[in-house]
Short mmCIF file of C-alpha atoms in Angstrom, two decimals:
data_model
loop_
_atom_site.label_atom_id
_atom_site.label_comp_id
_atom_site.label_asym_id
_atom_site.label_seq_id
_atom_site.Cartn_x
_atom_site.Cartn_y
_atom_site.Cartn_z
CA UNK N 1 71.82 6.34 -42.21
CA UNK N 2 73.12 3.49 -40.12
CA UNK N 3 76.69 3.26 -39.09
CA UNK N 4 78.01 0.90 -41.64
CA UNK N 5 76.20 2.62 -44.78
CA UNK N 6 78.34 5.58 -42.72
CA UNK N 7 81.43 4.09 -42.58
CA UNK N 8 81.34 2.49 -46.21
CA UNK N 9 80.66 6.52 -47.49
CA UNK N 10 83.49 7.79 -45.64
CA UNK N 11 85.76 4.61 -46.73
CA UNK N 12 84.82 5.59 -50.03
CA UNK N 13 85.66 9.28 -49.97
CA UNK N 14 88.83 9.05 -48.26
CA UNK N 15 90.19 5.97 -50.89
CA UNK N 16 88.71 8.48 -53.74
CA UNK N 17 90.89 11.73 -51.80
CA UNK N 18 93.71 10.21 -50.63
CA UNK N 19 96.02 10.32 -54.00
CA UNK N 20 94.86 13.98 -54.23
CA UNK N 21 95.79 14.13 -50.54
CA UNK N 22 99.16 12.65 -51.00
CA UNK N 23 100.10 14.39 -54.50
CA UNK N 24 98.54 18.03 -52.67
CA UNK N 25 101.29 17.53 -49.77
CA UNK N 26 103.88 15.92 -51.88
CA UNK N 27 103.72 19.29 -54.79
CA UNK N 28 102.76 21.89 -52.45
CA UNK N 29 102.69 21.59 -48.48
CA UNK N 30 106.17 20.20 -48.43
CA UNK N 31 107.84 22.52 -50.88
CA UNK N 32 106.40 25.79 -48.84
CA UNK N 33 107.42 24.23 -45.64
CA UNK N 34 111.13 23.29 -46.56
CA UNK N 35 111.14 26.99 -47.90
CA UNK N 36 109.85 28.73 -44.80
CA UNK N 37 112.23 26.94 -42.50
CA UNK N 38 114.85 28.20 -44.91
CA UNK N 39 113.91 31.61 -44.66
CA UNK N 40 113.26 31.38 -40.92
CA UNK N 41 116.67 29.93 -40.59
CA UNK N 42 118.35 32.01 -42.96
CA UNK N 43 117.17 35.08 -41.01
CA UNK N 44 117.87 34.45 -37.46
CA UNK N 45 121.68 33.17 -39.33
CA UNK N 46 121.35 36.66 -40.95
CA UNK N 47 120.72 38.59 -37.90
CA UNK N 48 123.36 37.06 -35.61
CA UNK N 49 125.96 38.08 -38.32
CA UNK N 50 124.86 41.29 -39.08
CA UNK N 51 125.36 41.83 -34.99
CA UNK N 52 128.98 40.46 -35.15
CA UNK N 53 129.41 42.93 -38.28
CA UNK N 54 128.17 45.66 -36.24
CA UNK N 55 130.33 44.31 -33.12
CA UNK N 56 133.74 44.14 -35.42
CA UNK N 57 132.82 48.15 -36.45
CA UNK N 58 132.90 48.85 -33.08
CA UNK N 59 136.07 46.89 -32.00
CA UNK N 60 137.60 48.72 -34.97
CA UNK N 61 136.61 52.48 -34.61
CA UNK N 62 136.55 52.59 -30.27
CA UNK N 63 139.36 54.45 -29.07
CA UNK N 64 138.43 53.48 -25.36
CA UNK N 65 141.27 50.40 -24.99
CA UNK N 66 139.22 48.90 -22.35
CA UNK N 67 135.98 49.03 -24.23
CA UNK N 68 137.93 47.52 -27.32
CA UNK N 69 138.96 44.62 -25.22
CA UNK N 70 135.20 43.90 -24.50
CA UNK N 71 133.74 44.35 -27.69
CA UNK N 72 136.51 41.77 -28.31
CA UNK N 73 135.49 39.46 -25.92
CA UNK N 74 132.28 39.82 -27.22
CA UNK N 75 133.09 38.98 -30.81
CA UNK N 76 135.07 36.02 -29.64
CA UNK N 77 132.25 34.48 -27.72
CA UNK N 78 129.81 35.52 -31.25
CA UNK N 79 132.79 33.51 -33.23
CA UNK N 80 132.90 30.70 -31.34
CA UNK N 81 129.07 30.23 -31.10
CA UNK N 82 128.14 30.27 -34.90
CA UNK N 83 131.62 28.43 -35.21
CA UNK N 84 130.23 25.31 -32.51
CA UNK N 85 126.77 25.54 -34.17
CA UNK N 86 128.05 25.53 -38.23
CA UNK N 87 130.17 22.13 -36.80
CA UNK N 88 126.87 20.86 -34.72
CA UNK N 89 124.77 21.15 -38.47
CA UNK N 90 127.15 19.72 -40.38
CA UNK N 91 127.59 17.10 -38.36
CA UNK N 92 123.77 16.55 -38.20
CA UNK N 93 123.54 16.82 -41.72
CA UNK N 94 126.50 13.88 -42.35
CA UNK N 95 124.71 11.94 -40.13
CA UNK N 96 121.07 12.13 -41.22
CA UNK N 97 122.51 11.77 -45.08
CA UNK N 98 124.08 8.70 -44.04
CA UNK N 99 120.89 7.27 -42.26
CA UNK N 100 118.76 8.44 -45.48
CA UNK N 101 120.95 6.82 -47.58
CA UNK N 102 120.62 3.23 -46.57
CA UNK N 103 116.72 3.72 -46.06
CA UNK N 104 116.45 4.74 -49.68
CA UNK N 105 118.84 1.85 -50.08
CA UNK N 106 116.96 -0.77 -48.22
CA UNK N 107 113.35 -0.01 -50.06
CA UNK N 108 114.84 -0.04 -53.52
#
């Protein structure tokens, strides 16, 4: 088979397989992708606040005063992290919305 016979066969297939291709990601690779990074991100959120639960237990049921003060600390530093990263997603969010919106807007 010479090379343009070749390339006129594989022209062929992929012009035949490339709606399937499209409609295949579109219905099914996308959906399970957008759903694992959920659940990947929903677990590591899940984790970090079951360990702040655990940490405000502690602060609350440690007689030691010192200890209490650095379970505190602790918790603090936990708050403050989740707080800085919920504001750092949001604002990514906003900002990604707002650059969707006017590309939807432009191709209409």
């Amino acid at each position: 088979m010479n090379k343009e016979k070749l390339k006129n066969n594989l022209r062929d297939i992929f012009k035949t397989s490339l709606p399937f291709l499209k409609k295949m990601a579109k219905e099914k690779i996308v959906p399970v992708l957008i759903k694992k990074s959920y659940e990947l991100l929903s677990k590591k959120s899940q984790n970090i606040i079951e360990q702040l639960g655990k940490l405000l237990e502690k602060i609350k049921t440690t007689e030691n005063i010192e200890k209490r003060k650095a379970h505190l600390i602790g918790f603090k530093l936990g708050l403050d992290i989740i707080g800085a990263l919920g504001k750092e997603l949001t604002n990514a969010y906003e900002q990604l919305s707002r650059e969707l919106a006017e590309i939807e807007t432009s191709i209409k």
